PDB file of C-alpha atoms in Angstrom:
ATOM      1  CA  MET A  25     -47.568  44.370 -16.063  1.00  0.00           C
ATOM      2  CA  PRO A  26     -50.417  45.376 -13.676  1.00  0.00           C
ATOM      3  CA  LEU A  27     -51.010  49.088 -13.215  1.00  0.00           C
ATOM      4  CA  THR A  28     -49.522  49.256  -9.732  1.00  0.00           C
ATOM      5  CA  GLN A  29     -46.839  46.572  -9.990  1.00  0.00           C
ATOM      6  CA  SER A  30     -43.373  47.793  -9.034  1.00  0.00           C
ATOM      7  CA  VAL A  31     -40.369  47.538 -11.303  1.00  0.00           C
ATOM      8  CA  THR A  32     -37.619  45.955  -9.220  1.00  0.00           C
ATOM      9  CA  PRO A  33     -33.928  46.865  -9.571  1.00  0.00           C
ATOM     10  CA  GLU A  34     -33.450  43.431 -11.158  1.00  0.00           C
ATOM     11  CA  ILE A  35     -36.065  44.186 -13.825  1.00  0.00           C
ATOM     12  CA  ALA A  36     -34.468  47.601 -14.304  1.00  0.00           C
ATOM     13  CA  GLY A  37     -31.075  45.963 -14.842  1.00  0.00           C
ATOM     14  CA  ARG A  38     -32.494  43.681 -17.517  1.00  0.00           C
ATOM     15  CA  TRP A  39     -34.230  46.629 -19.183  1.00  0.00           C
ATOM     16  CA  VAL A  40     -30.950  48.564 -19.329  1.00  0.00           C
ATOM     17  CA  ALA A  41     -29.116  45.569 -20.799  1.00  0.00           C
ATOM     18  CA  GLU A  42     -31.772  45.181 -23.488  1.00  0.00           C
ATOM     19  CA  HIS A  43     -32.451  48.831 -24.341  1.00  0.00           C
ATOM     20  CA  VAL A  44     -29.390  50.978 -23.641  1.00  0.00           C
ATOM     21  CA  PRO A  45     -26.806  50.894 -26.455  1.00  0.00           C
ATOM     22  CA  ASP A  46     -23.139  50.444 -25.614  1.00  0.00           C
ATOM     23  CA  GLN A  47     -21.881  53.800 -24.326  1.00  0.00           C
ATOM     24  CA  THR A  48     -18.159  53.104 -24.753  1.00  0.00           C
ATOM     25  CA  GLY A  49     -16.401  56.196 -26.063  1.00  0.00           C
ATOM     26  CA  ARG A  50     -19.227  58.539 -25.038  1.00  0.00           C
ATOM     27  CA  THR A  51     -18.999  61.293 -22.411  1.00  0.00           C
ATOM     28  CA  ILE A  52     -22.059  62.120 -20.303  1.00  0.00           C
ATOM     29  CA  LEU A  53     -22.332  65.152 -18.010  1.00  0.00           C
ATOM     30  CA  ILE A  54     -24.919  64.717 -15.247  1.00  0.00           C
ATOM     31  CA  THR A  55     -25.784  67.592 -12.917  1.00  0.00           C
ATOM     32  CA  GLY A  56     -26.813  66.817  -9.365  1.00  0.00           C
ATOM     33  CA  ALA A  57     -24.954  63.524  -9.437  1.00  0.00           C
ATOM     34  CA  ASN A  58     -23.742  63.532  -5.839  1.00  0.00           C
ATOM     35  CA  GLY A  59     -26.569  61.226  -4.699  1.00  0.00           C
ATOM     36  CA  GLY A  60     -30.063  59.867  -5.265  1.00  0.00           C
ATOM     37  CA  LEU A  61     -31.362  59.861  -8.813  1.00  0.00           C
ATOM     38  CA  GLY A  62     -28.236  61.501 -10.243  1.00  0.00           C
ATOM     39  CA  ALA A  63     -25.899  58.923  -8.749  1.00  0.00           C
ATOM     40  CA  ALA A  64     -28.149  56.079  -9.950  1.00  0.00           C
ATOM     41  CA  THR A  65     -28.156  57.521 -13.466  1.00  0.00           C
ATOM     42  CA  ALA A  66     -24.370  57.822 -13.368  1.00  0.00           C
ATOM     43  CA  GLU A  67     -24.023  54.192 -12.291  1.00  0.00           C
ATOM     44  CA  HIS A  68     -26.180  52.991 -15.187  1.00  0.00           C
ATOM     45  CA  PHE A  69     -24.093  54.964 -17.682  1.00  0.00           C
ATOM     46  CA  ALA A  70     -20.792  53.813 -16.219  1.00  0.00           C
ATOM     47  CA  ARG A  71     -21.859  50.172 -16.395  1.00  0.00           C
ATOM     48  CA  ALA A  72     -22.757  50.762 -20.057  1.00  0.00           C
ATOM     49  CA  GLY A  73     -19.196  51.958 -20.695  1.00  0.00           C
ATOM     50  CA  ALA A  74     -19.577  55.757 -20.675  1.00  0.00           C
ATOM     51  CA  HIS A  75     -17.146  58.306 -19.325  1.00  0.00           C
ATOM     52  CA  VAL A  76     -19.295  60.094 -16.745  1.00  0.00           C
ATOM     53  CA  ILE A  77     -18.776  63.624 -15.453  1.00  0.00           C
ATOM     54  CA  LEU A  78     -20.545  64.322 -12.173  1.00  0.00           C
ATOM     55  CA  GLY A  79     -21.585  67.972 -11.903  1.00  0.00           C
ATOM     56  CA  CYS A  80     -21.800  68.556  -8.152  1.00  0.00           C
ATOM     57  CA  ARG A  81     -22.324  71.481  -5.804  1.00  0.00           C
ATOM     58  CA  ARG A  82     -20.530  69.476  -3.129  1.00  0.00           C
ATOM     59  CA  PRO A  83     -17.480  67.986  -4.920  1.00  0.00           C
ATOM     60  CA  GLU A  84     -16.448  65.934  -1.887  1.00  0.00           C
ATOM     61  CA  GLU A  85     -19.725  64.017  -2.104  1.00  0.00           C
ATOM     62  CA  GLY A  86     -19.230  63.696  -5.842  1.00  0.00           C
ATOM     63  CA  GLU A  87     -15.845  62.111  -5.235  1.00  0.00           C
ATOM     64  CA  ARG A  88     -17.460  59.490  -3.012  1.00  0.00           C
ATOM     65  CA  VAL A  89     -19.956  58.701  -5.768  1.00  0.00           C
ATOM     66  CA  ALA A  90     -17.137  58.597  -8.332  1.00  0.00           C
ATOM     67  CA  SER A  91     -15.197  56.080  -6.242  1.00  0.00           C
ATOM     68  CA  ARG A  92     -18.296  53.892  -6.080  1.00  0.00           C
ATOM     69  CA  VAL A  93     -19.147  54.256  -9.767  1.00  0.00           C
ATOM     70  CA  GLY A  94     -15.599  53.360 -10.786  1.00  0.00           C
ATOM     71  CA  THR A  95     -12.821  54.439 -13.086  1.00  0.00           C
ATOM     72  CA  GLY A  96     -13.637  56.763 -15.946  1.00  0.00           C
ATOM     73  CA  THR A  97     -15.719  59.014 -13.703  1.00  0.00           C
ATOM     74  CA  ASP A  98     -14.754  62.643 -13.034  1.00  0.00           C
ATOM     75  CA  VAL A  99     -16.189  65.359 -10.805  1.00  0.00           C
ATOM     76  CA  LEU A 100     -16.958  68.870 -12.057  1.00  0.00           C
ATOM     77  CA  PRO A 101     -17.572  71.469  -9.318  1.00  0.00           C
ATOM     78  CA  LEU A 102     -20.859  73.137 -10.227  1.00  0.00           C
ATOM     79  CA  ASP A 103     -23.209  75.282  -8.162  1.00  0.00           C
ATOM     80  CA  LEU A 104     -26.320  76.010 -10.229  1.00  0.00           C
ATOM     81  CA  ALA A 105     -27.374  78.610  -7.658  1.00  0.00           C
ATOM     82  CA  ASP A 106     -24.450  80.809  -8.720  1.00  0.00           C
ATOM     83  CA  LEU A 107     -24.128  81.905 -12.353  1.00  0.00           C
ATOM     84  CA  GLY A 108     -20.420  82.598 -11.778  1.00  0.00           C
ATOM     85  CA  SER A 109     -19.895  78.954 -10.814  1.00  0.00           C
ATOM     86  CA  VAL A 110     -21.949  77.886 -13.838  1.00  0.00           C
ATOM     87  CA  ALA A 111     -19.749  79.931 -16.171  1.00  0.00           C
ATOM     88  CA  THR A 112     -16.560  78.492 -14.643  1.00  0.00           C
ATOM     89  CA  ALA A 113     -17.857  74.921 -14.956  1.00  0.00           C
ATOM     90  CA  ALA A 114     -18.962  75.426 -18.561  1.00  0.00           C
ATOM     91  CA  LYS A 115     -15.574  76.882 -19.495  1.00  0.00           C
ATOM     92  CA  SER A 116     -13.615  74.061 -17.867  1.00  0.00           C
ATOM     93  CA  CYS A 117     -15.767  71.251 -19.283  1.00  0.00           C
ATOM     94  CA  GLY A 118     -14.568  69.626 -22.489  1.00  0.00           C
ATOM     95  CA  PRO A 119     -16.727  68.192 -25.292  1.00  0.00           C
ATOM     96  CA  VAL A 120     -19.579  65.928 -24.195  1.00  0.00           C
ATOM     97  CA  ASP A 121     -22.014  63.725 -26.062  1.00  0.00           C
ATOM     98  CA  THR A 122     -24.924  64.391 -23.732  1.00  0.00           C
ATOM     99  CA  VAL A 123     -25.784  66.818 -20.942  1.00  0.00           C
ATOM    100  CA  ILE A 124     -28.368  65.608 -18.429  1.00  0.00           C
ATOM    101  CA  ALA A 125     -29.830  68.540 -16.495  1.00  0.00           C
ATOM    102  CA  LEU A 126     -30.991  66.633 -13.426  1.00  0.00           C
ATOM    103  CA  ALA A 127     -30.026  68.667 -10.339  1.00  0.00           C
ATOM    104  CA  GLY A 128     -32.929  70.263  -8.555  1.00  0.00           C
ATOM    105  CA  VAL A 129     -34.378  71.951  -5.509  1.00  0.00           C
ATOM    106  CA  CYS A 130     -37.593  70.323  -4.303  1.00  0.00           C
ATOM    107  CA  TYR A 131     -40.182  71.737  -1.859  1.00  0.00           C
ATOM    108  CA  ALA A 132     -37.583  73.917  -0.144  1.00  0.00           C
ATOM    109  CA  PRO A 133     -38.370  76.928   2.056  1.00  0.00           C
ATOM    110  CA  TRP A 134     -37.913  80.475   0.817  1.00  0.00           C
ATOM    111  CA  GLY A 135     -34.397  81.266  -0.316  1.00  0.00           C
ATOM    112  CA  LEU A 136     -32.547  83.184  -3.010  1.00  0.00           C
ATOM    113  CA  THR A 137     -29.663  82.150  -5.223  1.00  0.00           C
ATOM    114  CA  ALA A 138     -26.440  84.151  -5.403  1.00  0.00           C
ATOM    115  CA  ASP A 139     -27.967  86.103  -8.292  1.00  0.00           C
ATOM    116  CA  GLY A 140     -31.226  86.941  -6.515  1.00  0.00           C
ATOM    117  CA  PHE A 141     -33.547  84.304  -8.001  1.00  0.00           C
ATOM    118  CA  GLU A 142     -35.950  82.226  -5.920  1.00  0.00           C
ATOM    119  CA  GLN A 143     -34.038  79.004  -5.513  1.00  0.00           C
ATOM    120  CA  HIS A 144     -36.424  76.574  -7.258  1.00  0.00           C
ATOM    121  CA  ILE A 145     -36.555  78.553 -10.496  1.00  0.00           C
ATOM    122  CA  GLY A 146     -32.954  79.691 -10.061  1.00  0.00           C
ATOM    123  CA  VAL A 147     -31.454  76.212  -9.760  1.00  0.00           C
ATOM    124  CA  ASN A 148     -33.912  73.993 -11.599  1.00  0.00           C
ATOM    125  CA  HIS A 149     -34.363  76.246 -14.628  1.00  0.00           C
ATOM    126  CA  LEU A 150     -32.177  79.348 -14.870  1.00  0.00           C
ATOM    127  CA  GLY A 151     -28.963  77.657 -13.703  1.00  0.00           C
ATOM    128  CA  HIS A 152     -29.447  74.878 -16.241  1.00  0.00           C
ATOM    129  CA  PHE A 153     -30.436  77.362 -18.958  1.00  0.00           C
ATOM    130  CA  ALA A 154     -27.159  79.210 -18.403  1.00  0.00           C
ATOM    131  CA  LEU A 155     -25.095  76.020 -18.261  1.00  0.00           C
ATOM    132  CA  ILE A 156     -26.521  74.523 -21.438  1.00  0.00           C
ATOM    133  CA  GLY A 157     -26.320  77.846 -23.257  1.00  0.00           C
ATOM    134  CA  GLN A 158     -22.590  77.998 -22.565  1.00  0.00           C
ATOM    135  CA  LEU A 159     -22.012  74.310 -23.306  1.00  0.00           C
ATOM    136  CA  LEU A 160     -24.160  73.823 -26.389  1.00  0.00           C
ATOM    137  CA  ASN A 161     -21.318  74.177 -28.891  1.00  0.00           C
ATOM    138  CA  LYS A 162     -19.556  71.318 -27.060  1.00  0.00           C
ATOM    139  CA  VAL A 163     -22.552  68.937 -27.143  1.00  0.00           C
ATOM    140  CA  ARG A 164     -22.362  66.252 -29.834  1.00  0.00           C
ATOM    141  CA  ASP A 165     -25.636  64.401 -29.401  1.00  0.00           C
ATOM    142  CA  ARG A 166     -28.352  65.598 -27.030  1.00  0.00           C
ATOM    143  CA  VAL A 167     -29.536  67.667 -24.123  1.00  0.00           C
ATOM    144  CA  VAL A 168     -31.836  65.934 -21.632  1.00  0.00           C
ATOM    145  CA  VAL A 169     -33.734  68.061 -19.120  1.00  0.00           C
ATOM    146  CA  VAL A 170     -35.347  66.302 -16.169  1.00  0.00           C
ATOM    147  CA  THR A 171     -38.775  67.632 -15.244  1.00  0.00           C
ATOM    148  CA  SER A 172     -41.698  66.317 -13.165  1.00  0.00           C
ATOM    149  CA  ARG A 173     -45.404  65.619 -13.533  1.00  0.00           C
ATOM    150  CA  ALA A 174     -45.841  68.221 -10.793  1.00  0.00           C
ATOM    151  CA  LEU A 175     -45.748  70.784 -13.603  1.00  0.00           C
ATOM    152  CA  GLU A 176     -49.347  69.840 -14.379  1.00  0.00           C
ATOM    153  CA  PHE A 177     -50.555  71.636 -11.233  1.00  0.00           C
ATOM    154  CA  CYS A 178     -49.502  75.033 -12.611  1.00  0.00           C
ATOM    155  CA  GLY A 179     -52.481  77.312 -13.081  1.00  0.00           C
ATOM    156  CA  ARG A 180     -55.061  74.862 -11.753  1.00  0.00           C
ATOM    157  CA  ALA A 181     -57.581  75.980  -9.159  1.00  0.00           C
ATOM    158  CA  GLY A 182     -55.768  76.529  -5.883  1.00  0.00           C
ATOM    159  CA  PHE A 183     -52.316  76.593  -7.494  1.00  0.00           C
ATOM    160  CA  GLY A 184     -50.268  79.473  -8.847  1.00  0.00           C
ATOM    161  CA  ALA A 185     -49.570  80.200 -12.494  1.00  0.00           C
ATOM    162  CA  TYR A 186     -46.052  80.427 -13.878  1.00  0.00           C
ATOM    163  CA  VAL A 187     -44.832  84.038 -14.166  1.00  0.00           C
ATOM    164  CA  PRO A 188     -41.586  83.878 -16.184  1.00  0.00           C
ATOM    165  CA  ASP A 189     -40.548  87.475 -15.583  1.00  0.00           C
ATOM    166  CA  ASP A 190     -40.729  87.252 -11.782  1.00  0.00           C
ATOM    167  CA  PRO A 191     -37.939  84.805 -10.841  1.00  0.00           C
ATOM    168  CA  ALA A 192     -37.508  86.486  -7.435  1.00  0.00           C
ATOM    169  CA  TRP A 193     -41.233  86.163  -6.610  1.00  0.00           C
ATOM    170  CA  CYS A 194     -41.486  89.909  -6.005  1.00  0.00           C
ATOM    171  CA  THR A 195     -45.100  90.128  -7.184  1.00  0.00           C
ATOM    172  CA  ARG A 196     -46.493  86.978  -5.521  1.00  0.00           C
ATOM    173  CA  ASN A 197     -46.759  85.291  -2.157  1.00  0.00           C
ATOM    174  CA  PHE A 198     -44.245  82.455  -2.029  1.00  0.00           C
ATOM    175  CA  ASN A 199     -45.420  78.860  -1.900  1.00  0.00           C
ATOM    176  CA  ALA A 200     -42.801  76.105  -2.034  1.00  0.00           C
ATOM    177  CA  PHE A 201     -44.949  73.612  -3.926  1.00  0.00           C
ATOM    178  CA  ASP A 202     -45.998  76.209  -6.493  1.00  0.00           C
ATOM    179  CA  ALA A 203     -42.365  77.246  -6.902  1.00  0.00           C
ATOM    180  CA  TYR A 204     -41.310  73.669  -7.563  1.00  0.00           C
ATOM    181  CA  CYS A 205     -44.144  73.011 -10.020  1.00  0.00           C
ATOM    182  CA  GLN A 206     -43.437  76.203 -11.944  1.00  0.00           C
ATOM    183  CA  SER A 207     -39.736  75.456 -12.213  1.00  0.00           C
ATOM    184  CA  LYS A 208     -40.562  72.038 -13.666  1.00  0.00           C
ATOM    185  CA  LEU A 209     -42.937  73.623 -16.177  1.00  0.00           C
ATOM    186  CA  ALA A 210     -40.116  75.990 -17.145  1.00  0.00           C
ATOM    187  CA  ASN A 211     -37.907  72.920 -17.753  1.00  0.00           C
ATOM    188  CA  LEU A 212     -40.354  71.473 -20.261  1.00  0.00           C
ATOM    189  CA  LEU A 213     -40.921  74.813 -21.984  1.00  0.00           C
ATOM    190  CA  PHE A 214     -37.140  75.134 -22.303  1.00  0.00           C
ATOM    191  CA  VAL A 215     -36.854  71.790 -24.096  1.00  0.00           C
ATOM    192  CA  THR A 216     -39.658  72.722 -26.493  1.00  0.00           C
ATOM    193  CA  GLU A 217     -38.102  76.051 -27.482  1.00  0.00           C
ATOM    194  CA  LEU A 218     -34.560  74.683 -27.626  1.00  0.00           C
ATOM    195  CA  GLN A 219     -35.614  71.952 -30.041  1.00  0.00           C
ATOM    196  CA  HIS A 220     -37.460  74.518 -32.150  1.00  0.00           C
ATOM    197  CA  ARG A 221     -34.257  76.555 -32.403  1.00  0.00           C
ATOM    198  CA  LEU A 222     -32.095  73.514 -33.110  1.00  0.00           C
ATOM    199  CA  ASP A 223     -34.439  72.517 -35.925  1.00  0.00           C
ATOM    200  CA  ALA A 224     -34.328  76.034 -37.378  1.00  0.00           C
ATOM    201  CA  THR A 225     -30.533  75.940 -37.637  1.00  0.00           C
ATOM    202  CA  GLY A 226     -30.337  72.380 -38.972  1.00  0.00           C
ATOM    203  CA  SER A 227     -28.478  71.143 -35.887  1.00  0.00           C
ATOM    204  CA  LYS A 228     -28.304  67.386 -35.315  1.00  0.00           C
ATOM    205  CA  VAL A 229     -28.330  67.889 -31.544  1.00  0.00           C
ATOM    206  CA  ARG A 230     -31.667  66.953 -30.014  1.00  0.00           C
ATOM    207  CA  ALA A 231     -33.349  68.240 -26.861  1.00  0.00           C
ATOM    208  CA  VAL A 232     -35.441  65.736 -24.902  1.00  0.00           C
ATOM    209  CA  ALA A 233     -37.385  65.931 -21.621  1.00  0.00           C
ATOM    210  CA  ALA A 234     -37.742  63.138 -19.083  1.00  0.00           C
ATOM    211  CA  GLN A 235     -39.499  62.731 -15.751  1.00  0.00           C
ATOM    212  CA  PRO A 236     -38.586  59.902 -13.358  1.00  0.00           C
ATOM    213  CA  GLY A 237     -41.945  59.325 -11.707  1.00  0.00           C
ATOM    214  CA  TRP A 238     -41.924  59.183  -7.911  1.00  0.00           C
ATOM    215  CA  ALA A 239     -38.355  58.240  -7.068  1.00  0.00           C
ATOM    216  CA  ASP A 240     -37.662  57.134  -3.509  1.00  0.00           C
ATOM    217  CA  THR A 241     -34.894  59.615  -2.660  1.00  0.00           C
ATOM    218  CA  GLU A 242     -34.254  62.360  -0.113  1.00  0.00           C
ATOM    219  CA  ALA A 243     -35.215  65.048  -2.656  1.00  0.00           C
ATOM    220  CA  GLY A 244     -38.377  66.080  -0.826  1.00  0.00           C
ATOM    221  CA  MET A 245     -36.877  66.122   2.669  1.00  0.00           C
ATOM    222  CA  HIS A 246     -35.990  69.829   2.703  1.00  0.00           C
ATOM    223  CA  SER A 247     -39.259  71.493   3.676  1.00  0.00           C
ATOM    224  CA  GLU A 248     -38.030  72.138   7.258  1.00  0.00           C
ATOM    225  CA  ARG A 249     -41.502  71.052   8.393  1.00  0.00           C
ATOM    226  CA  TRP A 250     -42.045  67.696  10.035  1.00  0.00           C
ATOM    227  CA  VAL A 251     -45.433  67.285   8.320  1.00  0.00           C
ATOM    228  CA  GLY A 252     -43.798  67.709   4.919  1.00  0.00           C
ATOM    229  CA  ASP A 253     -41.097  65.192   5.746  1.00  0.00           C
ATOM    230  CA  VAL A 254     -43.616  62.647   7.023  1.00  0.00           C
ATOM    231  CA  PHE A 255     -45.719  63.078   3.870  1.00  0.00           C
ATOM    232  CA  TRP A 256     -42.673  62.606   1.636  1.00  0.00           C
ATOM    233  CA  ARG A 257     -41.473  59.455   3.380  1.00  0.00           C
ATOM    234  CA  ALA A 258     -44.977  57.960   3.447  1.00  0.00           C
ATOM    235  CA  SER A 259     -45.479  58.721  -0.247  1.00  0.00           C
ATOM    236  CA  CYS A 260     -42.129  57.181  -1.139  1.00  0.00           C
ATOM    237  CA  ARG A 261     -43.065  54.037   0.745  1.00  0.00           C
ATOM    238  CA  LEU A 262     -46.507  53.871  -0.854  1.00  0.00           C
ATOM    239  CA  ILE A 263     -45.825  54.684  -4.511  1.00  0.00           C
ATOM    240  CA  GLY A 264     -42.114  55.405  -4.860  1.00  0.00           C
ATOM    241  CA  GLN A 265     -39.674  53.350  -6.867  1.00  0.00           C
ATOM    242  CA  PRO A 266     -35.917  52.986  -6.318  1.00  0.00           C
ATOM    243  CA  PRO A 267     -33.623  55.593  -7.912  1.00  0.00           C
ATOM    244  CA  SER A 268     -32.186  52.901 -10.197  1.00  0.00           C
ATOM    245  CA  VAL A 269     -35.698  52.465 -11.624  1.00  0.00           C
ATOM    246  CA  GLY A 270     -36.559  56.161 -11.720  1.00  0.00           C
ATOM    247  CA  ALA A 271     -33.427  56.692 -13.805  1.00  0.00           C
ATOM    248  CA  LEU A 272     -34.757  54.524 -16.667  1.00  0.00           C
ATOM    249  CA  SER A 273     -36.783  57.283 -18.333  1.00  0.00           C
ATOM    250  CA  ILE A 274     -33.731  59.525 -18.212  1.00  0.00           C
ATOM    251  CA  LEU A 275     -31.605  56.779 -19.754  1.00  0.00           C
ATOM    252  CA  TYR A 276     -34.151  56.283 -22.511  1.00  0.00           C
ATOM    253  CA  ALA A 277     -34.264  59.991 -23.317  1.00  0.00           C
ATOM    254  CA  ALA A 278     -30.471  60.165 -23.334  1.00  0.00           C
ATOM    255  CA  THR A 279     -29.622  57.027 -25.311  1.00  0.00           C
ATOM    256  CA  SER A 280     -32.497  55.633 -27.348  1.00  0.00           C
ATOM    257  CA  PRO A 281     -32.339  56.177 -31.120  1.00  0.00           C
ATOM    258  CA  SER A 282     -36.148  56.305 -30.932  1.00  0.00           C
ATOM    259  CA  ALA A 283     -36.277  59.221 -28.475  1.00  0.00           C
ATOM    260  CA  ARG A 284     -37.994  61.914 -30.492  1.00  0.00           C
ATOM    261  CA  PRO A 285     -36.385  65.389 -30.700  1.00  0.00           C
ATOM    262  CA  GLY A 286     -38.452  67.583 -28.398  1.00  0.00           C
ATOM    263  CA  GLY A 287     -40.070  64.465 -26.906  1.00  0.00           C
ATOM    264  CA  TYR A 288     -41.099  63.892 -23.308  1.00  0.00           C
ATOM    265  CA  TYR A 289     -40.682  60.516 -21.564  1.00  0.00           C
ATOM    266  CA  GLY A 290     -41.661  59.032 -18.214  1.00  0.00           C
ATOM    267  CA  PRO A 291     -42.894  55.858 -16.502  1.00  0.00           C
ATOM    268  CA  ASP A 292     -45.841  54.070 -18.085  1.00  0.00           C
ATOM    269  CA  ARG A 293     -47.742  53.034 -14.930  1.00  0.00           C
ATOM    270  CA  LEU A 294     -49.713  54.564 -12.071  1.00  0.00           C
ATOM    271  CA  PHE A 295     -50.301  57.883 -13.858  1.00  0.00           C
ATOM    272  CA  GLY A 296     -46.635  58.288 -14.698  1.00  0.00           C
ATOM    273  CA  MET A 297     -45.416  57.626 -11.165  1.00  0.00           C
ATOM    274  CA  ARG A 298     -43.764  54.235 -11.709  1.00  0.00           C
ATOM    275  CA  GLY A 299     -43.024  51.752 -14.453  1.00  0.00           C
ATOM    276  CA  LEU A 300     -40.907  51.548 -17.588  1.00  0.00           C
ATOM    277  CA  PRO A 301     -40.219  54.406 -20.029  1.00  0.00           C
ATOM    278  CA  ALA A 302     -42.912  55.578 -22.434  1.00  0.00           C
ATOM    279  CA  GLU A 303     -43.689  58.770 -24.310  1.00  0.00           C
ATOM    280  CA  MET A 304     -45.865  61.211 -22.359  1.00  0.00           C
ATOM    281  CA  LYS A 305     -48.293  63.914 -23.426  1.00  0.00           C
ATOM    282  CA  PRO A 306     -47.105  67.332 -22.254  1.00  0.00           C
ATOM    283  CA  GLY A 307     -50.574  68.828 -21.763  1.00  0.00           C
ATOM    284  CA  ARG A 308     -52.000  72.186 -22.803  1.00  0.00           C
ATOM    285  CA  THR A 309     -49.869  74.646 -20.784  1.00  0.00           C
ATOM    286  CA  PRO A 310     -46.432  73.258 -21.759  1.00  0.00           C
ATOM    287  CA  SER A 311     -47.583  73.398 -25.393  1.00  0.00           C
ATOM    288  CA  ASP A 312     -48.512  77.104 -25.244  1.00  0.00           C
ATOM    289  CA  PRO A 313     -46.224  78.783 -27.824  1.00  0.00           C
ATOM    290  CA  GLY A 314     -46.662  82.209 -26.236  1.00  0.00           C
ATOM    291  CA  LEU A 315     -45.600  80.978 -22.801  1.00  0.00           C
ATOM    292  CA  THR A 316     -42.714  79.035 -24.337  1.00  0.00           C
ATOM    293  CA  THR A 317     -41.373  82.166 -26.039  1.00  0.00           C
ATOM    294  CA  GLU A 318     -41.930  84.313 -22.949  1.00  0.00           C
ATOM    295  CA  SER A 319     -40.112  81.849 -20.701  1.00  0.00           C
ATOM    296  CA  TRP A 320     -37.098  81.700 -23.038  1.00  0.00           C
ATOM    297  CA  ALA A 321     -36.877  85.485 -23.406  1.00  0.00           C
ATOM    298  CA  SER A 322     -37.086  85.946 -19.645  1.00  0.00           C
ATOM    299  CA  ALA A 323     -34.321  83.385 -19.060  1.00  0.00           C
ATOM    300  CA  GLU A 324     -32.096  85.246 -21.515  1.00  0.00           C
ATOM    301  CA  ARG A 325     -32.714  88.569 -19.758  1.00  0.00           C
ATOM    302  CA  HIS A 326     -32.100  87.263 -16.265  1.00  0.00           C
ATOM    303  CA  THR A 327     -29.057  85.079 -16.983  1.00  0.00           C
ATOM    304  CA  GLY A 328     -27.498  87.213 -19.707  1.00  0.00           C
ATOM    305  CA  ILE A 329     -26.978  84.068 -21.797  1.00  0.00           C
ATOM    306  CA  ARG A 330     -27.748  83.976 -25.523  1.00  0.00           C
ATOM    307  CA  PHE A 331     -27.737  80.629 -27.305  1.00  0.00           C
ATOM    308  CA  ASP A 332     -26.009  80.187 -30.663  1.00  0.00           C
ATOM    309  CA  VAL A 333     -29.245  78.773 -32.103  1.00  0.00           C
TER     310      VAL A 333
END
C-alpha cells in the first residue's frame, strides 16, 4: 500500500473479518462510546459477537448508539471528570474481559473537573486511572488505553514538559495543546507501569496502548476558536481517516493474541496518521522509568486509588 493511500471502510471491514477473533461470550467496556471513535469501536465489537458496555457521560446519547449497534449493548453512566461518578460506575459494572479507556478531552479551553484537575489530564488520565484501579479485579483479559502521537511533542522546543504533580496547572501557564499532549503521554506511561506491576504479581491480564492516527471525528472541535475549528476540519479532510478505520489499532490491541503486554500499536502509514495496525516505538520520554514512576505515584495521590498490583 502506498504511504499516503487511504484505508477505506470496506478494506477495514475485510481486515476485521480476517484479524479479529470471534468475540461471542466476551464483554467489552468502552469509555467515551457515545459517538465518533468510541461508537465505531463498539460497532466493530458488536458485529464480532461481543457484549458491549458503553461508558458514557451523556447516557441518552449512549442509548442512541446502543440502539444502532444492536442487542447485547448496554449503557453505563460514567463521567470521568467526576471521581464520584467513576466510583459509582466501577461499583455497578460487572466482570468484563476488556476495558478500553478511549474517552478524551481534546484541545479544549481552560476548565477544571469536579475534583479540581485541569480537564485534559483529569479526564484523559486521572479519571481512567481511577476507573481501571477500581475495576481491575473484574478484568479477565486486558486493559487498552488509547493515546495519541501528540504525546511526542512533550518537552520539545516550544512545547511544555509533563509535570505529573501539577494536575491543576497551578505552576504553569495553561496551553490547550500542551495539556492534551501531556495527558496522552500520561496514558502511555500508565500502560507501561501497569504492565510492570501486572508482571510482578504474575497476573495474566495485559495492559496495551493504542493510538488511532488522525481520525475524522468531532474530537478537535472544542477549542471555542474559529481558527482551531477550521484547522481541525481541514486536517481531517487532508489526512484523516474514518472512525471505523481509526478503530482498527484499538481492535488489534484489544483482541489480537499477538498484541504484546505493554505494547503500543497504531497505523502503519503517513507517520502513524493512517493505515493498518502495526507496533509503534514509544520514544525516549515515554520510556523514562523515573517519569513513569512519578506519574503513577502522582495519580495515586490525587485520585486516592491504590491498585491491587
